[in-house]
Coordinates of C-alpha atoms and ligand atoms in Angstrom, one line a residue:
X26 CA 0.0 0.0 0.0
X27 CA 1.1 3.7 -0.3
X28 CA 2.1 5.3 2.9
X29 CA 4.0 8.0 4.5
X30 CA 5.9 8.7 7.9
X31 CA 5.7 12.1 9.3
X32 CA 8.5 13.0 11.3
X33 CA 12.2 11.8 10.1
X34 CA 14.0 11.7 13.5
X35 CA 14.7 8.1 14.7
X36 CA 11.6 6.7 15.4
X37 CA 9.9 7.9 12.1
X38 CA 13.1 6.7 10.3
X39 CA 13.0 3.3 11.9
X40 CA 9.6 2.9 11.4
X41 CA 9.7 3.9 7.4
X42 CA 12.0 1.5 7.0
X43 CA 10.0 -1.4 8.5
X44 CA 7.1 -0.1 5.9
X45 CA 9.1 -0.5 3.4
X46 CA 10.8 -3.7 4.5
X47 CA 7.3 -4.8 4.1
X48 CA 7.0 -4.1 0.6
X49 CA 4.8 -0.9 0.6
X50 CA 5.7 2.4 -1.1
X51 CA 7.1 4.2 1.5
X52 CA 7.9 8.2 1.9
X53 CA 9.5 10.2 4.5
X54 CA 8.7 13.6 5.4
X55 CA 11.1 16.0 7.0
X56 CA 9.8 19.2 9.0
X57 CA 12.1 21.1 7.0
X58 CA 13.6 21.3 3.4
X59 CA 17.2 21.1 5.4
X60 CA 16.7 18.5 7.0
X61 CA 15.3 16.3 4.0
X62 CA 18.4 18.0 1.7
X63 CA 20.7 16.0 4.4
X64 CA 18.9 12.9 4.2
X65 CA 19.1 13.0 0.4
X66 CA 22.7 13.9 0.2
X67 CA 23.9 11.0 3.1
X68 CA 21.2 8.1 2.7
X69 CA 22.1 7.8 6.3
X70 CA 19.5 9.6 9.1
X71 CA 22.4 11.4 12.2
X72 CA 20.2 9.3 14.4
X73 CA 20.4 5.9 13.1
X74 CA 24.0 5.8 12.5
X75 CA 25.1 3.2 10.5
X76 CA 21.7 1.7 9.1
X77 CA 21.3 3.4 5.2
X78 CA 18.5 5.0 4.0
X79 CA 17.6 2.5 0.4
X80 CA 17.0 4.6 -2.7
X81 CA 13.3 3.4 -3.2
X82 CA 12.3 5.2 0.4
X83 CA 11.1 8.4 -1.1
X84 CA 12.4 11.3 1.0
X85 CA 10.3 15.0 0.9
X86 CA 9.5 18.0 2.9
X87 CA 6.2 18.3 0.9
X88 CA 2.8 17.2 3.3
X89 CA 1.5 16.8 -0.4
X90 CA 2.7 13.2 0.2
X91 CA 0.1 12.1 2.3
X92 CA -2.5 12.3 -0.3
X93 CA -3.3 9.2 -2.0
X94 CA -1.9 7.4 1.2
X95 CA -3.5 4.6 2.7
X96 CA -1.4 4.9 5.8
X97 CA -0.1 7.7 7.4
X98 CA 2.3 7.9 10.8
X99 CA 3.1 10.5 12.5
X100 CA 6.3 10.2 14.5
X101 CA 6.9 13.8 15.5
X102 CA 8.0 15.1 19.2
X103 CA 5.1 15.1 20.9
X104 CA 4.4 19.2 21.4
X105 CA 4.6 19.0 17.2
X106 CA 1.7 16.6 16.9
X107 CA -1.1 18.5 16.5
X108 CA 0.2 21.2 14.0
X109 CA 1.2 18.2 12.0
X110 CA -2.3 17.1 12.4
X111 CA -3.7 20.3 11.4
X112 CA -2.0 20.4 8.0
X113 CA -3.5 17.0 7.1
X114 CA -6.9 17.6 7.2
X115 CA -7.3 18.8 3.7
X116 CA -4.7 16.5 2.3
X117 CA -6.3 13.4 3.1
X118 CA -8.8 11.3 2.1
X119 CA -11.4 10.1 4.0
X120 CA -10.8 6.4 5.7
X121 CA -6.4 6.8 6.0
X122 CA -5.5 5.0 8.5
X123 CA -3.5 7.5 10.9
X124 CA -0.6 5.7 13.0
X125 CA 0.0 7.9 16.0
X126 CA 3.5 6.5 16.7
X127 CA 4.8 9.4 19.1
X128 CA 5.0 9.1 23.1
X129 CA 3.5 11.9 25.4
X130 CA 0.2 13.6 26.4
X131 CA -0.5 17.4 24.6
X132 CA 0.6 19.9 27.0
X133 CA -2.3 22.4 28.6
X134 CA -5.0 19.9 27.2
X135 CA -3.5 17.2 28.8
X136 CA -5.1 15.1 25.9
X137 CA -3.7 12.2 24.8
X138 CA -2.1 12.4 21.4
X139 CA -4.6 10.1 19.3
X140 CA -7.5 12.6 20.7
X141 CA -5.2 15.7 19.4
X142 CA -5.4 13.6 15.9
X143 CA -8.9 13.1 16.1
X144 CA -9.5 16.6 16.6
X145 CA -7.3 18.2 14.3
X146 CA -8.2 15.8 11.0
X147 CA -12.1 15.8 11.9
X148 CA -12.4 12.6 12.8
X149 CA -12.9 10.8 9.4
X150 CA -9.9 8.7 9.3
X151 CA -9.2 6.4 12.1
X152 CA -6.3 6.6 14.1
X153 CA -4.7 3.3 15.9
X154 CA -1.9 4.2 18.6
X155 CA 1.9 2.3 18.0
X156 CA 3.4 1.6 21.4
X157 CA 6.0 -0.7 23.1
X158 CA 9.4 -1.2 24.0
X159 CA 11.3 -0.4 20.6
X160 CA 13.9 1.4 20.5
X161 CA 14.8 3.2 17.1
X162 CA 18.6 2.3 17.3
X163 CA 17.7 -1.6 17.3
X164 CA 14.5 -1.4 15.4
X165 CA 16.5 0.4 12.0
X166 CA 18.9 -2.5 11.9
X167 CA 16.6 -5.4 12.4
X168 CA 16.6 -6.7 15.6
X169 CA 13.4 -8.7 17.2
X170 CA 11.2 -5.8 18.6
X171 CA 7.6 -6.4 19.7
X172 CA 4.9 -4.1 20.2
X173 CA 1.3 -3.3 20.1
X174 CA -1.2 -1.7 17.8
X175 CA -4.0 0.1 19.5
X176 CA -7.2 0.6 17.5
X177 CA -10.7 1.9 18.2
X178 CA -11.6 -1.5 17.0
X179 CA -10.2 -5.0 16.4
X180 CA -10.7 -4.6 12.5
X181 CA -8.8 -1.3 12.4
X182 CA -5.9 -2.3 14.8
X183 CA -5.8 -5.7 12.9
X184 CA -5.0 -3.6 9.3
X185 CA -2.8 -1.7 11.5
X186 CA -0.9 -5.4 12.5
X187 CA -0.9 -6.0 8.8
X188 CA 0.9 -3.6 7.9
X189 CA 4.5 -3.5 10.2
X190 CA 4.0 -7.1 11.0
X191 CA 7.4 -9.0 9.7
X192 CA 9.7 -11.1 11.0
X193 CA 11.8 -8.9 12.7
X194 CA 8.8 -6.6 13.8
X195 CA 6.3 -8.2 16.0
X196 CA 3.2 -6.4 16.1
X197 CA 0.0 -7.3 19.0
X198 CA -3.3 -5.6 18.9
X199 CA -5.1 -3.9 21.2
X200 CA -8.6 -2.3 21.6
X201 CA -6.8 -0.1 24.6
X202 CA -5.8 3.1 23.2
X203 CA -6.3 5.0 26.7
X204 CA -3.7 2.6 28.5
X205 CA -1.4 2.5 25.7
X206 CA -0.8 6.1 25.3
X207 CA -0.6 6.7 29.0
X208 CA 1.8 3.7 29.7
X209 CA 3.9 5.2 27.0
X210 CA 3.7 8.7 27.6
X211 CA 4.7 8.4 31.6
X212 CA 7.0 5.9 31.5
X213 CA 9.5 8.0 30.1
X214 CA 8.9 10.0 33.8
X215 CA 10.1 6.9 35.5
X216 CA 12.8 6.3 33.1
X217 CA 13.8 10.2 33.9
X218 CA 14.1 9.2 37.2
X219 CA 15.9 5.5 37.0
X220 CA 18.6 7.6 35.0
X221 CA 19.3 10.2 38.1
X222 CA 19.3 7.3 40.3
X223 CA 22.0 5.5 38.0
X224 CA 23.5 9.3 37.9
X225 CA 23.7 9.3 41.5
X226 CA 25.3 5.4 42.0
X227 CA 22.4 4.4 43.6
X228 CA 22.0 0.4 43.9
X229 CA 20.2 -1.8 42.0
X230 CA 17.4 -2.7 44.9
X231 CA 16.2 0.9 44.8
X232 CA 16.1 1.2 40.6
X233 CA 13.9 -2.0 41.0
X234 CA 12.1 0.0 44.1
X235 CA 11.6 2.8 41.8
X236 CA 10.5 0.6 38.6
X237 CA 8.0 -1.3 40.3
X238 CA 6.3 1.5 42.2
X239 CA 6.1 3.4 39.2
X240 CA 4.7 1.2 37.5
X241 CA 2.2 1.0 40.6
X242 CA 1.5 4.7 40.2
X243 CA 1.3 4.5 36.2
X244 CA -1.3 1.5 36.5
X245 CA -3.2 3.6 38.9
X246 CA -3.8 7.4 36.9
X247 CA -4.6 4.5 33.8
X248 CA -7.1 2.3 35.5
X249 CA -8.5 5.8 36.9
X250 CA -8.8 7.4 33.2
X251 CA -10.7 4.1 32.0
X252 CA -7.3 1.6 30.7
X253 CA -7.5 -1.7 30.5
X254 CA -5.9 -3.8 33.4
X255 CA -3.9 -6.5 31.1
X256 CA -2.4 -3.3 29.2
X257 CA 0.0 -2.5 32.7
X258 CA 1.3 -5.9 32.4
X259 CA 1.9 -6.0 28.7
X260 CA 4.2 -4.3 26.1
X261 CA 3.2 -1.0 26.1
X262 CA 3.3 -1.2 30.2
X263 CA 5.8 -3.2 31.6
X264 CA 7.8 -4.0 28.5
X265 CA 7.9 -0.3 27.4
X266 CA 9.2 0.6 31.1
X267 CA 12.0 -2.0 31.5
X268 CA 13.2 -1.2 28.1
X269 CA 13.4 2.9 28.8
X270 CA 14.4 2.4 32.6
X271 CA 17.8 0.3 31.6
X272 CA 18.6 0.9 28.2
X273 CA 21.5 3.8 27.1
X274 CA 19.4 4.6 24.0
X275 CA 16.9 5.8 26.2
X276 CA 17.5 9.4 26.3
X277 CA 14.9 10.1 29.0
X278 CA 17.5 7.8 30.6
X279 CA 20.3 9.1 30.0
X280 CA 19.3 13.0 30.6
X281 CA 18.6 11.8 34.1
X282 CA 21.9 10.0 34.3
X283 CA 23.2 13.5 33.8
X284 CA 20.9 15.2 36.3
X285 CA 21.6 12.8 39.0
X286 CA 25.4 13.7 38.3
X287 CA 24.4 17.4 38.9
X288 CA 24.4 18.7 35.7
X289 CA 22.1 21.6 35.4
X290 CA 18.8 20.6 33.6
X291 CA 18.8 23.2 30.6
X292 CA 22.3 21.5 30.4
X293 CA 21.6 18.0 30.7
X294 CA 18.7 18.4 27.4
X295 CA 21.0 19.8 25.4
X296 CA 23.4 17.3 25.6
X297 CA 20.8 14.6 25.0
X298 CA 20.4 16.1 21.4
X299 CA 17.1 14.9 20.8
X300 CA 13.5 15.0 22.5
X301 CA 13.2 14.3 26.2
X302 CA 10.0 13.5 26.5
X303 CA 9.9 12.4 30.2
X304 CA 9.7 16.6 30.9
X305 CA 6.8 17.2 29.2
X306 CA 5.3 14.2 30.9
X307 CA 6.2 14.9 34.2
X308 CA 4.1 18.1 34.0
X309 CA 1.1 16.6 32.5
X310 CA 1.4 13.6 35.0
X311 CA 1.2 15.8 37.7
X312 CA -2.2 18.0 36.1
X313 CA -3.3 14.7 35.2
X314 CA -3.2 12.6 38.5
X315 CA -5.1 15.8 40.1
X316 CA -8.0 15.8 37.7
X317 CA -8.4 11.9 38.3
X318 CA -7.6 12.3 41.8
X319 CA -4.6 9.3 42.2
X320 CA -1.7 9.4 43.9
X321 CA 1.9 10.1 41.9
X322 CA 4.5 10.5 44.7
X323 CA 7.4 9.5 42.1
X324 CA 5.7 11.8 39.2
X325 CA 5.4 14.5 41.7
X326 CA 8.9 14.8 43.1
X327 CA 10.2 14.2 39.0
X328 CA 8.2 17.8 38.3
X329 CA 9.4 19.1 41.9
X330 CA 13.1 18.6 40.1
X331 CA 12.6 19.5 37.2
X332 CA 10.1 22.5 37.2
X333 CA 10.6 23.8 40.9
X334 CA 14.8 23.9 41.5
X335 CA 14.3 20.7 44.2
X336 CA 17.7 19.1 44.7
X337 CA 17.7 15.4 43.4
X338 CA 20.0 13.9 46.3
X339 CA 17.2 14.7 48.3
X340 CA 14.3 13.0 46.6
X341 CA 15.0 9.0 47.5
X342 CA 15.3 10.2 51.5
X343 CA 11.7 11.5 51.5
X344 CA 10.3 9.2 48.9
X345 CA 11.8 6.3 51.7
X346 CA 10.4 8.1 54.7
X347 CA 6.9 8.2 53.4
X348 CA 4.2 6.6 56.0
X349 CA 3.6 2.7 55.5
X350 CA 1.4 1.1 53.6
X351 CA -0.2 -2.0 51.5
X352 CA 1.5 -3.1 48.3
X353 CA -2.2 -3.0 46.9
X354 CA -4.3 -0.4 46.7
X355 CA -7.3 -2.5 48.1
X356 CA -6.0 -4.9 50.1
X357 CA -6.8 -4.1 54.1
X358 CA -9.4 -1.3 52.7
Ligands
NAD422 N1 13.5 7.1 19.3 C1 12.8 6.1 19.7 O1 13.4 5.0 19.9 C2 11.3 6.2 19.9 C3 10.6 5.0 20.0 C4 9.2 5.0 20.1 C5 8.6 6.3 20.2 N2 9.3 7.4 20.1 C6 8.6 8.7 20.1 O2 8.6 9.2 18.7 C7 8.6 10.7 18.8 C8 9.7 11.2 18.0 O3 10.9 10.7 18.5 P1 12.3 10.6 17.8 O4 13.1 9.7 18.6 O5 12.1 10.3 16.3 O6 12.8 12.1 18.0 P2 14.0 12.8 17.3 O7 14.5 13.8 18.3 O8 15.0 11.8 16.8 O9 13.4 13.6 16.1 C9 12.4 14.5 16.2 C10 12.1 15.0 14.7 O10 11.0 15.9 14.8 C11 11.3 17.0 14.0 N3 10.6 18.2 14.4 C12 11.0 19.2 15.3 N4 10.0 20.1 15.4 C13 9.0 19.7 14.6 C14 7.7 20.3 14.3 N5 7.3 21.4 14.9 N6 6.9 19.6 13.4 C15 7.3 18.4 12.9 N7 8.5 17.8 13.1 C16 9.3 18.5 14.0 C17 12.8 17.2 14.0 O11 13.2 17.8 12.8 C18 13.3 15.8 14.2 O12 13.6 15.2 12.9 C19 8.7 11.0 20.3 O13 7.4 11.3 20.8 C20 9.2 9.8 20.9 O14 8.8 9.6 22.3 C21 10.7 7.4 19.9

């Protein structure tokens, strides 16, 4: 089928590459003609070292490429997702299948970014939610990744799983959009904070403290917004966590790494190069558990660092000295 990836930073790359893998008549679109000109000129993306670009994967900066498509992802940063959105409305036909491949929740909405789609295109092309633990690095040169495609229906997400399924790229469905999305979006929070605890040499008993209890928190602000219990447990929940939490092509990772050494934050982004997505989320983690009225101790302190000055070294003493209580919510209730 003819489709197009919006977006040509890792993910986006990694994931055109899988499309056309697959056999369909794949394009690339850059967010500027500089960007795309580099591309052309190397047939090699500055994020996916190493892994070339074949001549058959179309490269543009032109939206125009999304008409005719029967398949569109978008794979930009998060805070770029709905004025991507917003250009496509006239440009596509009714019925594209939308792929909203990016992890975060919109900013000041607090929406989650297949609702931002939905909005901006009008609502007459379906949009199915990408999500797991896949890392663009190991996804662009092949290796076994698994992960889940989240539909408003079976049918849809199924069309979805036709599409990326291959050999090396292992693709579940879903009907769970609201977990997925959440799962993915605040992970990169937790992730954030296993890298300051890795910046700060703490042991391995409190990064699995911190995992699991975030994951506790996580389950809880999803449940709350009306996700699906197995989706916690699965790829786009606990896969997606372990994979950010102790990989070092995690960027949310490794800007915390950098935190926890005591690098200033403004600092610790730049040298990350790339989106850090975990800071958005923190924010919207923090409006969001208030509106559903949950509990986020781990999200709270990650905004307290990163949006109110708090120093990190003093976040795991307080977080430790919190009062006691069940491992289960409703247990002894
Ligand atoms: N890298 C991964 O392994 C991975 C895996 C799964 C999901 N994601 C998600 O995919 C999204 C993109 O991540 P990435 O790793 O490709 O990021 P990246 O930092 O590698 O690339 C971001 C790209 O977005 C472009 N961009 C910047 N501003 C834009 C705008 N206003 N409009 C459109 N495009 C704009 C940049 O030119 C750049 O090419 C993020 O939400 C991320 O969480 C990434």
């Amino acid at each position: 089928m003819k489709t197009a990836v919006l977006g040509s930073g890792g993910w986006g790359t990694a994931l055109a590459l899988v499309l056309l893998d697959n056999g369909h008549e794949t394009t690339l679109w850059s967010y500027t003609e500089e960007k795309n000109k580099i591309l052309k000129e190397k047939r090699e993306s500055p994020m996916l070292k190493g892994v070339a670009l074949p001549e058959k994967l179309a490269l543009t900066a032109d939206l125009d490429c999304v008409r005719d498509c029967e398949l569109v992802v978008l794979a930009t940063p998060s805070f770029a997702v709905r004025e991507t959105a917003a250009k496509l409305k006239d440009r596509l036909k009714p019925g594209t299948l939308l792929v909203s491949a990016s992890k975060g929740i919109e900013r000041g909405t607090s929406l989650r970014l297949s609702e931002v789609i939905e909005e901006e295109t009008g609502g007459t092309c379906p949009v199915v939610v990408l999500s797991g633990p896949s890392h663009a690095e190991e996804v662009g040169r092949g290796i076994p990744t698994g992960v889940v495609a989240a539909g408003p229906d079976e049918e849809t997400a199924r069309r979805v799983q036709a599409a990326f399924m291959s050999r090396r790229f292992r693709v579940y469905t879903t009907d769970d959009r609201i977990g997925t999305e959440i799962c993915a979006a605040l992970k990169n929070v937790i992730a954030l904070c296993a890298g300051c605890l890795d910046g700060m040499g703490a042991g391995d008993n409190t990064k699995a403290l911190l995992m699991t209890r975030g994951m506790a928190e996580i389950a809880r602000l999803s449940v709350a917004l009306g996700a699906r219990r197995e989706t916690i447990t699965g790829l786009a929940g606990v896969g997606d966590l372990i994979v950010t939490c102790c990989s070092m092509h995690s960027r949310n990772r490794r800007c915390g790494i950098l935190i926890g050494r005591g690098v200033p934050i403004p600092e610790a982004i730049e040298q990350v190069g790339a989106v850090v997505e975990g800071c958005y989320a923190a924010a919207n983690a923090r409006t969001l558990a208030a509106k559903a009225g949950v509990e986020m101790p781990i999200a709270q302190v990650a905004y307290e660092v990163l949006y109110e000055g708090r120093d990190v070294t003093t976040v795991v003493t307080d977080l430790m000295g919190r009062a006691g209580r069940s491992e289960y919510e409703e247990s002894w209730a």
